[in-house]
Short mmCIF file of C-alpha atoms in Angstrom, two decimals:
data_model
loop_
_atom_site.label_atom_id
_atom_site.label_comp_id
_atom_site.label_asym_id
_atom_site.label_seq_id
_atom_site.Cartn_x
_atom_site.Cartn_y
_atom_site.Cartn_z
CA ARG A 1 -0.02 0.00 -0.03
CA LYS A 2 1.33 3.49 -0.87
CA GLU A 3 2.10 5.78 2.03
CA VAL A 4 -0.06 8.55 0.49
CA GLU A 5 -2.83 7.68 -1.96
CA GLN A 6 -4.61 10.07 -4.34
CA ASP A 7 -6.87 9.70 -7.26
CA PRO A 8 -4.73 10.57 -10.30
CA GLY A 9 -7.59 12.15 -12.21
CA PRO A 10 -7.65 14.02 -14.51
CA PHE A 11 -10.51 16.17 -13.25
CA ASN A 12 -11.83 18.26 -16.10
CA VAL A 13 -14.03 21.04 -14.87
CA PRO A 14 -15.39 24.24 -16.28
CA GLU A 15 -14.38 27.65 -15.02
CA GLY A 16 -16.39 28.63 -11.91
CA ALA A 17 -16.93 24.99 -10.77
CA THR A 18 -16.16 23.65 -7.41
CA VAL A 19 -13.84 20.72 -7.23
CA ALA A 20 -12.74 18.46 -4.35
CA PHE A 21 -9.65 16.26 -4.02
CA ASN A 22 -9.15 13.58 -1.51
CA CYS A 23 -6.14 11.83 -0.12
CA THR A 24 -5.48 9.06 2.46
CA TYR A 25 -2.36 8.29 4.26
CA SER A 26 -1.12 5.24 6.03
CA ASN A 27 1.22 6.37 8.80
CA SER A 28 -0.81 7.40 11.89
CA ALA A 29 2.26 8.97 13.39
CA SER A 30 2.34 11.61 10.61
CA GLN A 31 2.87 15.05 12.09
CA SER A 32 1.92 17.65 9.58
CA PHE A 33 0.19 17.80 6.28
CA PHE A 34 0.26 19.95 3.15
CA TRP A 35 -1.14 20.48 -0.24
CA TYR A 36 1.43 21.35 -2.89
CA ARG A 37 0.76 22.45 -6.50
CA GLN A 38 2.97 21.37 -9.40
CA ASP A 39 2.70 22.95 -12.83
CA CYS A 40 3.91 21.14 -15.90
CA ARG A 41 7.76 20.94 -15.94
CA LYS A 42 8.05 23.08 -12.79
CA GLU A 43 8.87 22.40 -9.18
CA PRO A 44 6.29 21.70 -6.50
CA LYS A 45 5.12 24.73 -4.64
CA LEU A 46 3.46 24.90 -1.28
CA LEU A 47 -0.22 25.68 -1.62
CA MET A 48 -1.23 25.44 1.95
CA SER A 49 -0.75 23.51 5.21
CA VAL A 50 -3.65 21.44 6.50
CA TYR A 51 -4.95 21.50 10.05
CA SER A 52 -7.44 19.40 11.92
CA SER A 53 -9.57 22.44 12.52
CA GLY A 54 -9.81 23.07 8.80
CA ASN A 55 -8.19 26.08 7.10
CA GLU A 56 -9.14 28.39 4.28
CA ASP A 57 -7.07 30.52 1.98
CA GLY A 58 -9.21 32.49 -0.44
CA ARG A 59 -10.98 29.93 -2.70
CA PHE A 60 -9.10 27.02 -1.15
CA THR A 61 -10.24 25.01 1.86
CA ALA A 62 -8.17 22.20 3.33
CA GLN A 63 -9.41 19.70 5.95
CA LEU A 64 -7.73 16.95 7.92
CA ASN A 65 -9.36 14.03 9.63
CA ARG A 66 -6.73 12.29 11.76
CA ALA A 67 -9.07 9.54 12.82
CA SER A 68 -9.79 8.50 9.25
CA GLN A 69 -6.20 9.48 8.02
CA TYR A 70 -7.88 11.51 5.29
CA ILE A 71 -7.13 14.91 3.88
CA SER A 72 -9.15 17.06 1.45
CA LEU A 73 -8.79 20.16 -0.67
CA LEU A 74 -11.75 22.12 -1.94
CA ILE A 75 -11.33 24.64 -4.76
CA ARG A 76 -14.25 26.98 -5.33
CA ASP A 77 -14.92 29.14 -8.37
CA SER A 78 -12.25 27.38 -10.39
CA LYS A 79 -10.02 29.58 -12.65
CA LEU A 80 -8.12 28.57 -15.71
CA SER A 81 -4.89 29.23 -13.84
CA ASP A 82 -5.83 26.55 -11.23
CA SER A 83 -4.97 23.95 -13.87
CA ALA A 84 -2.03 21.97 -12.39
CA THR A 85 -1.35 18.78 -10.44
CA TYR A 86 -2.20 18.93 -6.80
CA LEU A 87 0.02 16.85 -4.47
CA CYS A 88 -1.07 15.59 -1.08
CA VAL A 89 1.97 15.61 1.25
CA VAL A 90 2.49 14.04 4.60
CA ASN A 91 5.37 14.79 6.98
CA THR A 92 6.79 12.08 9.21
CA ASP A 93 10.54 12.73 9.42
CA LYS A 94 10.38 13.71 5.79
CA LEU A 95 7.88 14.81 3.30
CA ILE A 96 6.08 11.97 1.65
CA PHE A 97 4.30 12.96 -1.61
CA GLY A 98 1.30 11.41 -3.08
CA THR A 99 1.29 10.76 -6.89
CA GLY A 100 -0.83 13.91 -7.48
CA THR A 101 -4.25 14.66 -8.90
CA ARG A 102 -4.37 16.41 -12.20
CA LEU A 103 -6.84 19.27 -12.54
CA GLN A 104 -7.74 20.81 -15.97
CA VAL A 105 -9.95 23.81 -15.86
CA PHE A 106 -11.69 24.63 -19.24
CA PRO A 107 -13.33 27.87 -20.49
CA ASP B 1 16.88 36.42 -5.64
CA THR B 2 16.46 32.64 -6.30
CA ALA B 3 15.87 30.85 -2.91
CA VAL B 4 16.98 27.31 -3.96
CA SER B 5 19.03 27.14 -7.12
CA GLN B 6 20.13 24.06 -8.96
CA THR B 7 22.62 23.72 -11.83
CA PRO B 8 22.38 22.53 -14.50
CA LYS B 9 18.72 22.67 -15.49
CA TYR B 10 19.28 20.18 -18.23
CA LEU B 11 21.76 17.39 -18.46
CA VAL B 12 21.96 14.92 -21.33
CA THR B 13 24.76 12.34 -20.95
CA GLN B 14 25.72 8.79 -22.06
CA MET B 15 25.39 5.64 -20.01
CA GLY B 16 28.44 5.03 -17.87
CA ASN B 17 29.36 8.60 -17.38
CA ASP B 18 29.82 10.31 -14.06
CA LYS B 19 27.96 13.62 -13.56
CA SER B 20 27.29 16.08 -10.70
CA ILE B 21 24.29 18.33 -9.93
CA LYS B 22 24.78 21.32 -7.64
CA CYS B 23 22.30 22.92 -5.25
CA GLU B 24 22.53 26.12 -3.25
CA GLN B 25 20.02 27.78 -0.90
CA ASN B 26 20.15 31.41 0.42
CA LEU B 27 17.23 31.02 2.90
CA GLY B 28 19.43 30.29 5.86
CA HIS B 29 17.74 26.81 6.25
CA ASP B 30 19.52 24.07 8.19
CA THR B 31 18.21 21.02 6.21
CA MET B 32 18.49 20.20 2.54
CA TYR B 33 17.10 17.25 0.50
CA TRP B 34 17.42 15.58 -2.86
CA TYR B 35 14.16 14.23 -4.38
CA LYS B 36 13.81 12.21 -7.66
CA GLN B 37 10.63 12.51 -9.80
CA ASP B 38 10.43 9.62 -12.25
CA SER B 39 8.61 9.41 -15.56
CA LYS B 40 5.26 8.60 -13.72
CA LYS B 41 5.70 11.92 -11.83
CA PHE B 42 6.18 10.23 -8.46
CA LEU B 43 8.37 12.42 -6.16
CA LYS B 44 10.55 10.32 -3.82
CA ILE B 45 13.01 11.38 -1.32
CA MET B 46 16.66 10.30 -1.79
CA PHE B 47 18.73 12.00 0.78
CA SER B 48 18.60 14.62 3.54
CA TYR B 49 21.38 16.57 5.22
CA ASN B 50 20.96 18.65 8.34
CA ASN B 51 23.77 21.18 8.81
CA LYS B 52 26.28 19.06 6.70
CA GLU B 53 25.23 15.77 8.35
CA LEU B 54 23.47 13.04 6.46
CA ILE B 55 20.26 12.19 8.24
CA ILE B 56 18.14 10.32 5.66
CA ASN B 57 19.40 7.82 3.05
CA GLU B 58 16.48 6.13 1.33
CA THR B 59 17.97 2.93 -0.03
CA VAL B 60 19.46 4.79 -3.04
CA PRO B 61 22.09 2.87 -5.02
CA ASN B 62 25.62 3.74 -3.82
CA ARG B 63 26.41 5.18 -7.29
CA PHE B 64 24.60 8.20 -5.87
CA SER B 65 26.78 10.22 -3.41
CA PRO B 66 25.59 13.41 -1.87
CA LYS B 67 28.07 15.96 -0.57
CA SER B 68 27.31 18.98 1.64
CA PRO B 69 30.37 21.28 2.06
CA ASP B 70 28.35 23.69 4.15
CA LYS B 71 24.68 24.02 5.17
CA ALA B 72 23.91 26.19 2.21
CA HIS B 73 25.03 23.63 -0.35
CA LEU B 74 24.09 20.02 -1.20
CA ASN B 75 25.52 18.45 -4.30
CA LEU B 76 24.69 15.20 -5.93
CA HIS B 77 27.33 13.01 -7.71
CA ILE B 78 26.25 10.12 -9.80
CA ASN B 79 28.68 7.44 -11.00
CA SER B 80 28.26 5.04 -13.89
CA LEU B 81 25.03 6.53 -15.01
CA GLU B 82 22.23 4.10 -16.23
CA LEU B 83 19.19 4.61 -18.45
CA GLY B 84 16.87 4.29 -15.33
CA ASP B 85 18.56 7.21 -13.72
CA SER B 86 16.77 9.47 -16.28
CA ALA B 87 14.40 11.68 -14.19
CA VAL B 88 13.99 15.15 -12.69
CA TYR B 89 16.12 15.70 -9.58
CA PHE B 90 14.83 18.28 -7.19
CA CYS B 91 16.73 19.92 -4.43
CA ALA B 92 14.78 21.29 -1.45
CA SER B 93 15.47 22.93 1.82
CA SER B 94 13.60 23.59 5.13
CA PRO B 95 14.15 25.18 8.42
CA ARG B 96 15.18 22.46 10.94
CA ASP B 97 12.56 22.87 13.55
CA ARG B 98 9.79 24.63 11.60
CA GLY B 99 10.01 22.44 8.49
CA ARG B 100 7.41 20.19 9.90
CA ASN B 101 4.85 22.95 9.85
CA TYR B 102 6.04 25.00 6.99
CA GLY B 103 6.98 22.55 4.31
CA TYR B 104 9.99 22.62 2.03
CA THR B 105 11.08 25.08 -0.65
CA PHE B 106 12.13 23.29 -3.93
CA GLY B 107 14.61 24.33 -6.60
CA SER B 108 13.43 24.33 -10.17
CA GLY B 109 14.81 20.88 -10.89
CA THR B 110 17.54 19.24 -13.08
CA ARG B 111 16.25 17.22 -15.97
CA LEU B 112 18.62 14.31 -16.44
CA THR B 113 18.47 12.19 -19.59
CA VAL B 114 20.77 9.24 -19.97
CA VAL B 115 21.19 7.94 -23.48
#
């Protein structure tokens, strides 16, 4: 079983749509959690940290459920510029990356 | 100013050659990492150094040898390159104690192609 599992997608959504990504992780001792974004042929960039209380950054909302070992990312009012691969990331003593979920927003 | 810089950006070389990739960070971070992203886009950690000391070595073939002359630099030397080494190699850094909450900063990657 992979340490961090994500649906690879692709998710093809129209501009303005709301889209949700999910992720599960296997190590219950994981200490912190993130969503990263990776554009084609670019490096991963930190999108946001994820907290149990849930956190929001503009159109992006992240949620962590430690009991279910489940992380989510919600993107509201999708923009064309949101098209990218979204990586679920778990920190034990190092960052463990999921394989990513590809999002394509179309006009 | 580039926070984490890697050189070269692209590297094309023949099987059996030895090559090096350099990484430098100007963020004042204590910990640096090498990650490999294969053709399936899976990012996997290879090594981690904290203040010049190796702290993570993830069952990487010993043809790969990291070297950290100081805490701002982490280089990767690869001997006897094989076709399967073709990938994008990312350097990253984090603050030692805050990395767990603040994530890592990545360099722009080195695309290695072995022919």
